Coordinates of C-alpha atoms in Angstrom, one line a residue:
M16 CA 120.6 54.4 19.9
R17 CA 117.6 54.1 22.3
H18 CA 113.9 54.2 21.7
S19 CA 111.4 54.2 24.5
L20 CA 107.7 54.1 25.1
P21 CA 106.0 56.6 27.4
L22 CA 106.0 54.0 30.1
A23 CA 108.7 51.5 31.1
P24 CA 110.3 49.3 29.9
Q25 CA 112.9 51.0 27.7
F26 CA 113.7 49.4 24.3
Y27 CA 117.1 49.4 22.6
V28 CA 118.6 48.3 19.3
T29 CA 121.8 46.4 18.9
A30 CA 124.5 47.3 16.4
P31 CA 124.4 45.2 13.2
Q32 CA 126.5 42.1 13.1
P33 CA 126.8 39.0 10.8
C34 CA 123.7 36.9 10.8
P35 CA 124.2 33.4 12.3
Y36 CA 121.5 31.8 10.1
L37 CA 121.8 33.3 6.6
D38 CA 125.1 33.9 4.9
G39 CA 125.8 37.4 3.8
R40 CA 123.1 39.0 6.0
M41 CA 123.4 41.4 8.9
E42 CA 121.3 40.9 12.0
R43 CA 120.0 43.6 14.4
K44 CA 117.9 43.1 17.5
L45 CA 115.3 45.1 19.4
F46 CA 115.6 44.3 23.1
T47 CA 114.6 45.3 26.7
A48 CA 115.6 44.4 30.2
L49 CA 113.5 41.9 32.0
Q50 CA 113.5 42.8 35.7
G51 CA 111.3 43.8 38.7
E52 CA 108.0 42.6 40.0
N53 CA 106.4 42.7 36.5
A54 CA 109.0 40.5 34.8
G55 CA 106.7 37.5 34.5
R56 CA 103.8 39.5 33.0
L57 CA 106.3 41.3 30.6
N58 CA 107.7 37.9 29.5
D59 CA 104.2 36.5 28.9
S60 CA 103.1 39.5 26.9
L61 CA 106.2 40.0 24.7
S62 CA 106.6 36.2 24.1
Q63 CA 103.1 36.4 22.5
Q64 CA 104.6 39.2 20.3
G65 CA 107.5 37.3 19.0
F66 CA 110.1 38.1 21.7
R67 CA 112.5 35.5 23.2
R68 CA 114.3 35.5 26.6
S69 CA 118.0 35.3 27.2
Q70 CA 118.8 35.6 30.9
N71 CA 117.3 39.0 31.9
V72 CA 116.8 40.3 28.4
L73 CA 113.9 40.0 26.0
Y74 CA 114.8 40.4 22.3
R75 CA 113.3 40.2 18.8
P76 CA 115.0 40.4 15.4
S77 CA 114.7 43.9 13.9
C78 CA 116.9 43.7 10.8
T79 CA 117.0 46.7 8.4
D80 CA 116.2 44.9 5.1
C81 CA 115.3 41.3 6.1
A82 CA 112.4 39.8 8.0
S83 CA 113.2 36.1 7.6
C84 CA 113.4 35.2 11.3
L85 CA 109.9 34.3 12.4
S86 CA 108.9 33.4 15.9
A87 CA 107.4 29.9 16.0
R88 CA 105.2 28.0 18.3
I89 CA 103.3 24.7 18.2
N90 CA 99.5 24.7 18.8
V91 CA 99.2 21.7 21.1
A92 CA 95.6 21.1 20.2
T93 CA 96.2 20.8 16.5
F94 CA 99.6 19.0 16.7
K95 CA 99.6 15.4 15.3
P96 CA 102.8 13.5 15.3
S97 CA 104.1 12.2 11.9
K98 CA 105.0 8.6 11.4
S99 CA 108.7 9.6 11.9
Q100 CA 107.9 11.4 15.1
K101 CA 105.9 8.4 16.4
R102 CA 109.0 6.2 15.8
T103 CA 111.1 8.8 17.7
L104 CA 108.7 8.5 20.6
R105 CA 109.0 4.7 20.6
R106 CA 112.8 4.7 20.4
N107 CA 113.0 6.9 23.4
A108 CA 110.3 5.2 25.5
D109 CA 112.9 4.3 28.2
I110 CA 114.2 7.8 28.7
S111 CA 113.4 9.4 32.1
R112 CA 112.5 13.0 32.6
R113 CA 112.9 15.1 35.7
A114 CA 112.2 18.8 36.2
T115 CA 114.4 20.8 38.5
S116 CA 114.9 24.4 39.6
P117 CA 117.2 26.5 37.3
W118 CA 120.5 25.5 38.8
A119 CA 123.5 24.6 36.7
T120 CA 125.5 21.4 37.3
E121 CA 128.7 19.9 36.1
A122 CA 126.9 17.2 34.3
Q123 CA 124.9 19.7 32.4
Y124 CA 128.0 21.7 31.4
D125 CA 129.8 18.6 30.3
L126 CA 126.9 17.7 28.0
F127 CA 126.6 21.2 26.8
R128 CA 130.3 21.3 25.8
T129 CA 130.0 18.0 24.0
Y130 CA 126.9 19.2 22.2
L131 CA 128.5 22.5 21.1
D132 CA 131.8 20.9 20.0
S133 CA 129.9 18.4 17.8
R134 CA 127.0 20.6 16.4
H135 CA 127.9 24.3 16.8
A136 CA 131.7 24.5 17.0
D137 CA 131.8 27.7 15.1
G138 CA 128.7 29.3 16.7
G139 CA 128.4 32.3 19.0
M140 CA 128.3 30.1 22.1
A141 CA 131.3 28.0 21.3
D142 CA 133.6 29.9 23.7
M143 CA 131.1 29.9 26.6
D144 CA 132.8 28.9 29.9
V145 CA 131.3 27.2 32.9
F146 CA 130.5 30.6 34.6
E147 CA 128.7 31.9 31.5
F148 CA 126.8 28.6 31.3
A149 CA 125.7 28.9 34.9
A150 CA 124.5 32.5 34.2
M151 CA 122.5 31.3 31.2
I152 CA 120.8 28.7 33.3
E153 CA 120.4 30.5 36.6
E154 CA 119.9 34.2 35.7
T155 CA 116.1 34.1 35.2
P156 CA 113.7 36.6 36.8
V157 CA 110.7 34.5 35.6
R158 CA 109.3 31.1 36.3
S159 CA 111.8 28.7 34.7
R160 CA 112.6 25.0 35.0
V161 CA 115.4 22.8 33.8
I162 CA 114.1 19.6 32.3
E163 CA 116.7 16.8 32.3
Y164 CA 116.5 13.6 30.4
T165 CA 118.5 10.5 31.4
D166 CA 118.9 7.0 30.0
T167 CA 118.5 3.7 31.7
D168 CA 121.9 4.1 33.4
D169 CA 120.8 7.5 34.8
T170 CA 123.3 9.2 32.5
L171 CA 122.3 12.7 31.4
I172 CA 121.6 12.8 27.7
G173 CA 119.4 15.9 27.3
T174 CA 118.6 19.2 28.9
C175 CA 116.2 22.0 28.2
L176 CA 115.9 25.4 30.0
T177 CA 112.2 26.0 29.8
D178 CA 110.1 29.1 30.8
V179 CA 106.6 28.5 32.0
L180 CA 104.4 31.1 30.4
A181 CA 100.7 31.9 31.0
D182 CA 99.8 30.3 27.7
G183 CA 102.5 27.7 27.2
L184 CA 106.1 26.5 27.5
S185 CA 109.0 28.4 26.0
M186 CA 112.0 26.2 25.2
V187 CA 114.7 28.8 25.9
Y188 CA 117.7 26.6 25.1
S189 CA 118.1 22.8 24.7
F190 CA 121.1 20.5 24.2
Y191 CA 121.6 16.8 24.0
S192 CA 124.0 14.0 23.4
P193 CA 125.3 14.0 19.8
D194 CA 126.3 10.3 20.2
M195 CA 122.7 9.0 19.7
P196 CA 121.7 10.2 16.2
R197 CA 119.2 7.4 15.7
N198 CA 117.2 8.6 18.7
S199 CA 116.6 12.1 17.2
L200 CA 116.9 13.6 20.7
G201 CA 116.3 17.2 19.4
T202 CA 113.0 16.1 18.0
Y203 CA 112.2 14.1 21.1
L204 CA 112.7 17.0 23.5
I205 CA 110.2 19.0 21.5
L206 CA 107.7 16.1 21.4
D207 CA 108.1 15.7 25.2
H208 CA 107.5 19.4 25.8
I209 CA 104.3 19.1 23.7
A210 CA 103.2 16.3 26.1
I211 CA 104.1 18.3 29.2
A212 CA 102.1 21.3 27.9
R213 CA 99.1 19.1 27.1
E214 CA 99.3 17.6 30.6
A215 CA 99.4 21.1 32.2
G216 CA 96.6 22.4 30.0
L217 CA 98.8 24.9 28.3
P218 CA 98.0 25.6 24.6
Y219 CA 101.4 26.4 23.1
V220 CA 105.1 25.3 23.0
Y221 CA 107.3 28.2 21.9
L222 CA 110.3 27.0 19.9
G223 CA 112.2 30.2 19.1
Y224 CA 112.7 31.3 15.5
W225 CA 112.0 29.5 12.2
V226 CA 114.2 30.8 9.4
P227 CA 113.3 29.8 5.8
G228 CA 116.5 29.2 3.9
S229 CA 118.4 28.2 7.1
Q230 CA 119.3 24.5 7.4
K231 CA 119.9 25.1 11.2
M232 CA 116.3 26.2 11.8
G233 CA 114.4 24.4 9.1
Y234 CA 113.6 21.4 11.3
K235 CA 110.9 23.3 13.1
A236 CA 108.7 23.2 10.0
N237 CA 108.5 19.4 10.4
F238 CA 106.0 19.8 13.3
S239 CA 102.3 20.0 12.5
G240 CA 100.3 22.7 14.2
L241 CA 103.2 25.2 13.8
E242 CA 102.3 28.9 14.0
I243 CA 104.5 31.7 13.0
Y244 CA 104.4 35.4 14.1
T245 CA 104.3 37.7 11.1
G246 CA 102.6 41.0 10.4
G247 CA 101.8 41.4 14.1
T248 CA 99.7 38.2 14.4
W249 CA 100.1 34.4 14.7
K250 CA 99.4 32.5 11.5
T251 CA 99.3 28.7 10.8
L252 CA 102.3 27.6 8.7
N253 CA 100.6 25.5 6.0
N254 CA 103.3 25.5 3.3
P255 CA 106.9 26.5 4.3
D256 CA 107.7 27.1 0.6
D257 CA 105.4 30.1 0.7
Y258 CA 108.0 31.9 2.8
S259 CA 111.3 33.2 1.3
P260 CA 114.5 34.4 2.8
D261 CA 114.7 37.2 0.2
T262 CA 115.6 40.7 1.3
H263 CA 113.9 43.9 0.6
P264 CA 114.4 47.5 2.0
L265 CA 110.8 47.6 3.1
S266 CA 110.8 44.2 4.8
S267 CA 110.8 45.7 8.3
E268 CA 109.0 48.6 9.8
P269 CA 111.1 51.5 11.2
I270 CA 112.2 51.0 14.8
A271 CA 109.9 53.7 16.2
E272 CA 106.9 52.1 14.6
Q273 CA 107.9 48.6 15.9
V274 CA 108.2 50.0 19.5
A275 CA 104.9 52.0 19.2
N276 CA 103.1 48.8 18.3
I277 CA 104.3 46.7 21.2
A278 CA 101.5 46.0 23.6
L279 CA 102.6 46.1 27.3
P280 CA 101.0 44.4 30.2
D281 CA 99.2 46.6 32.8
S282 CA 101.8 47.2 35.5
R283 CA 99.0 47.5 38.0
A284 CA 97.8 43.9 37.3
G285 CA 98.1 41.6 40.3
R286 CA 98.6 44.3 42.8

């Protein structure tokens, strides 16, 4: 089924499939192609409306009776590290960071496979081969960077594919060594992106989706300054317990209304 606005881009809906975050639920996504000379502006605009990028596609959950997946971002100005996060920063003080163009390497893929086999062996990306991995990293029509993290022996221990938006950094996908649990590398990568955004004068770090009731996604609520996109606006997450993964047939607006409410960038801008 296809739904479109009077002007490009065209929006589509995926067929329902089992939800990877909440058992017994079915997920459905609203998506559009990301291409052409306006790709950057479209990525900026839709990211501010809860969409995420995967290669040359922008998508947002649009489930029939569930609205648990909430786009999350950190407000850099209001973020304050917790005591635990300060310890994580100290433990990783000897890690080096380098930013590169979005180009896949064997070292990245090896680390990616180690990470998946340890943390997400039954996930949707578990069967991804080296060519699919390269496509994930390299097929980007927007301003993207690969942020690599190495230890004192220059061994790659963490990687994040990051989009540079007009108002922040979007952590598209990150992976890291599962052999260093004490270092809390997943948390460290987010903390370092907050530092990068602050240095660049960018107000937000986009983390993807926070899903109440999902152990996989619950860690995002550990960061102060977290904002979630709900009801068409960004709101500060003060108490995670205020949000429930309960389902209801009126949880989501009809697709036609969702599409009609999407604000698109002026395609003439920048010409």
